[in-house]
Coordinates of C-alpha atoms in Angstrom, one line a residue:
X1006 CA 92.3 93.2 92.8
X1007 CA 94.8 94.3 90.1
X1008 CA 91.9 94.8 87.7
X1009 CA 90.1 96.9 90.2
X1010 CA 93.2 99.1 90.8
X1011 CA 93.6 99.6 87.0
X1012 CA 90.0 100.4 86.6
X1013 CA 90.1 102.9 89.5
X1014 CA 93.1 104.7 88.0
X1015 CA 91.6 104.9 84.5
X1016 CA 88.3 106.2 85.9
X1017 CA 90.0 108.8 88.1
X1018 CA 91.9 110.1 85.1
X1019 CA 88.8 110.1 82.9
X1020 CA 86.6 111.7 85.5
X1021 CA 89.0 114.6 86.1
X1022 CA 87.1 116.6 83.5
X1023 CA 83.9 116.2 85.4
X1024 CA 85.2 118.0 88.5
X1025 CA 84.8 121.5 87.2
X1026 CA 81.2 122.9 87.5
X1027 CA 80.3 125.1 84.5
X1028 CA 79.5 128.6 85.5
X1029 CA 78.7 130.6 82.3
X1030 CA 76.4 130.1 79.4
X1031 CA 79.3 128.9 77.2
X1032 CA 80.4 126.6 79.9
X1033 CA 76.9 125.1 80.2
X1034 CA 76.7 124.7 76.5
X1035 CA 80.0 122.8 76.5
X1036 CA 78.8 120.7 79.5
X1037 CA 75.6 119.9 77.7
X1038 CA 77.5 118.8 74.6
X1039 CA 79.8 116.6 76.6
X1040 CA 77.0 115.2 78.8
X1041 CA 76.6 111.9 76.9
X1042 CA 80.3 111.0 77.4
X1043 CA 80.3 112.3 81.0
X1044 CA 77.2 110.3 81.8
X1045 CA 78.8 107.1 80.4
X1046 CA 82.0 107.9 82.5
X1047 CA 80.0 108.4 85.7
X1048 CA 77.9 105.2 85.1
X1049 CA 81.2 103.3 84.6
X1050 CA 82.6 104.9 87.8
X1051 CA 79.5 103.9 89.8
X1052 CA 79.6 100.4 88.3
X1053 CA 83.3 100.2 89.3
X1054 CA 82.4 101.3 92.8
X1055 CA 79.8 98.6 93.0
X1056 CA 82.4 96.0 92.0
X1057 CA 84.8 97.3 94.6
X1058 CA 82.1 97.3 97.3
X1059 CA 81.1 93.8 96.4
X1060 CA 84.7 92.6 96.6
X1061 CA 85.1 94.3 99.9
X1062 CA 81.9 92.7 101.2
X1063 CA 83.1 89.3 100.1
X1064 CA 86.5 89.8 101.8
X1065 CA 84.7 91.0 104.9
X1066 CA 82.6 87.7 105.0
X1067 CA 85.8 85.6 104.7
X1068 CA 87.5 87.6 107.4
X1069 CA 84.5 87.3 109.8
X1070 CA 84.5 83.6 109.3
X1071 CA 88.2 83.2 109.9
X1072 CA 89.2 86.0 112.3
X1073 CA 87.6 86.7 115.7
X1074 CA 86.7 90.3 116.4
X1075 CA 88.2 91.7 113.3
X1076 CA 87.1 95.3 114.1
X1077 CA 85.8 95.9 110.6
X1078 CA 82.8 98.2 110.1
X1079 CA 79.8 97.3 108.1
X1080 CA 80.8 96.8 104.4
X1081 CA 80.3 99.9 102.4
X1082 CA 77.2 100.2 100.2
X1083 CA 77.3 103.6 98.6
X1084 CA 76.9 102.4 95.0
X1085 CA 73.1 101.9 95.0
X1086 CA 72.5 105.4 96.3
X1087 CA 74.9 107.0 93.9
X1088 CA 73.4 105.0 91.1
X1089 CA 70.0 106.5 92.0
X1090 CA 71.4 110.0 92.1
X1091 CA 72.9 109.4 88.7
X1092 CA 69.6 108.3 87.3
X1093 CA 68.1 111.5 88.6
X1094 CA 70.9 113.5 86.9
X1095 CA 70.1 111.7 83.6
X1096 CA 66.4 112.6 84.0
X1097 CA 67.3 116.2 84.6
X1098 CA 69.5 116.1 81.5
X1099 CA 66.5 114.9 79.5
X1100 CA 64.6 117.9 80.8
X1101 CA 67.5 120.1 79.8
X1102 CA 68.2 121.3 83.4
X1103 CA 71.9 121.7 82.7
X1104 CA 72.9 123.9 85.6
X1105 CA 71.4 121.4 88.0
X1106 CA 73.0 118.5 86.1
X1107 CA 76.4 120.2 86.2
X1108 CA 76.2 120.8 89.9
X1109 CA 75.0 117.2 90.6
X1110 CA 77.7 115.8 88.3
X1111 CA 80.5 117.5 90.3
X1112 CA 79.0 116.3 93.6
X1113 CA 78.5 112.8 92.2
X1114 CA 82.1 112.7 91.0
X1115 CA 83.4 113.7 94.5
X1116 CA 81.1 111.2 96.2
X1117 CA 82.0 108.3 93.9
X1118 CA 85.7 109.1 94.3
X1119 CA 85.4 109.2 98.1
X1120 CA 83.3 106.0 98.2
X1121 CA 85.7 104.2 96.0
X1122 CA 88.6 105.2 98.2
X1123 CA 86.8 104.0 101.3
X1124 CA 85.8 100.6 99.7
X1125 CA 89.4 100.1 98.6
X1126 CA 90.8 101.0 102.0
X1127 CA 88.4 98.6 103.7
X1128 CA 89.1 95.8 101.3
X1129 CA 92.8 96.3 102.0
X1130 CA 92.2 96.2 105.8
X1131 CA 90.3 93.0 105.5
X1132 CA 93.0 91.4 103.3
X1133 CA 95.7 92.5 105.8
X1134 CA 93.9 90.6 108.6
X1135 CA 93.9 87.4 106.5
X1136 CA 97.6 88.0 105.5
X1137 CA 98.5 88.4 109.2
X1138 CA 96.9 85.1 110.0
X1139 CA 98.8 83.4 107.1
X1140 CA 102.1 85.1 108.3
X1141 CA 101.6 83.7 111.8
X1142 CA 100.9 80.2 110.4
X1143 CA 104.0 80.4 108.2
X1144 CA 106.1 81.6 111.0
X1145 CA 104.9 78.8 113.3
X1146 CA 105.6 76.2 110.7
X1147 CA 109.1 77.5 110.2
X1148 CA 109.8 77.4 114.0
X1149 CA 108.4 73.9 114.2
X1150 CA 110.6 72.8 111.3
X1151 CA 113.6 74.4 113.0
X1152 CA 112.9 72.7 116.2
X1153 CA 112.5 69.3 114.5
X1154 CA 115.8 69.8 112.6
X1155 CA 117.4 70.4 116.0
X1156 CA 115.9 67.3 117.4
X1157 CA 113.7 69.2 119.9
X1158 CA 110.3 68.1 120.9
X1159 CA 107.4 70.3 120.0
X1160 CA 105.6 72.7 122.3
X1161 CA 103.8 74.6 119.5
X1162 CA 100.4 72.9 120.1
X1163 CA 98.8 75.9 121.8
X1164 CA 99.8 78.3 119.0
X1165 CA 98.7 75.8 116.3
X1166 CA 95.4 75.2 118.0
X1167 CA 94.7 79.0 118.2
X1168 CA 95.6 79.5 114.6
X1169 CA 93.5 76.5 113.5
X1170 CA 90.4 77.7 115.3
X1171 CA 87.8 79.5 113.3
X1172 CA 87.4 82.3 113.9
X1173 CA 91.0 82.8 114.9
X1174 CA 91.9 85.2 117.7
X1175 CA 94.9 86.9 116.0
X1176 CA 96.1 88.7 119.1
X1177 CA 96.2 85.5 121.2
X1178 CA 97.7 83.6 118.3
X1179 CA 100.5 86.2 117.8
X1180 CA 101.3 86.0 121.5
X1181 CA 101.3 82.2 121.4
X1182 CA 103.6 82.1 118.4
X1183 CA 105.9 84.6 120.0
X1184 CA 106.0 82.6 123.3
X1185 CA 106.8 79.5 121.3
X1186 CA 109.6 81.3 119.4
X1187 CA 111.1 82.6 122.6
X1188 CA 110.9 79.2 124.3
X1189 CA 112.5 77.6 121.3
X1190 CA 115.3 80.2 121.2
X1191 CA 116.0 79.7 124.9
X1192 CA 116.1 75.9 124.4
X1193 CA 118.4 76.2 121.4
X1194 CA 120.6 78.6 123.3
X1195 CA 121.0 76.0 126.1
X1196 CA 122.3 73.3 123.8

């Protein structure tokens, strides 16, 4: 994910020049002259989006296998459509339709940026669900160790069973871990 973040930042900086749509003849001439580099940058941005969407889809698959009712939408798939739009822009450039290429370029930049942001947000949401499951497991293990050190019998089985079930119901697991923590605190307080 660190590589994806670095690539996203680099592409956002490099694509900043693409945002302005040329309006005059001189602007169009400059746009035409810069098109090869801009095209390469847009292709790289769409490729980076494809990588981000693939990563999000993989994380979604893991979450769906491990977490019940995660509430995640369908994984994003904007890259193929944007790639097709970019191929059309390249074709218009070969036909020297610079005003249309410039307009499409600005729209593509905005679409790629928005799609990348969405893919990154959804990837983070999926990762957060897995992290929450791991936090609940770690918390339960710590409570069980604390109970064992105090010489208390268990009582954590329901929470452990819920956390070990795939897919895991995070809400029920959180309630079970909290119930165990509360019961343990009450038992330790009575000693």
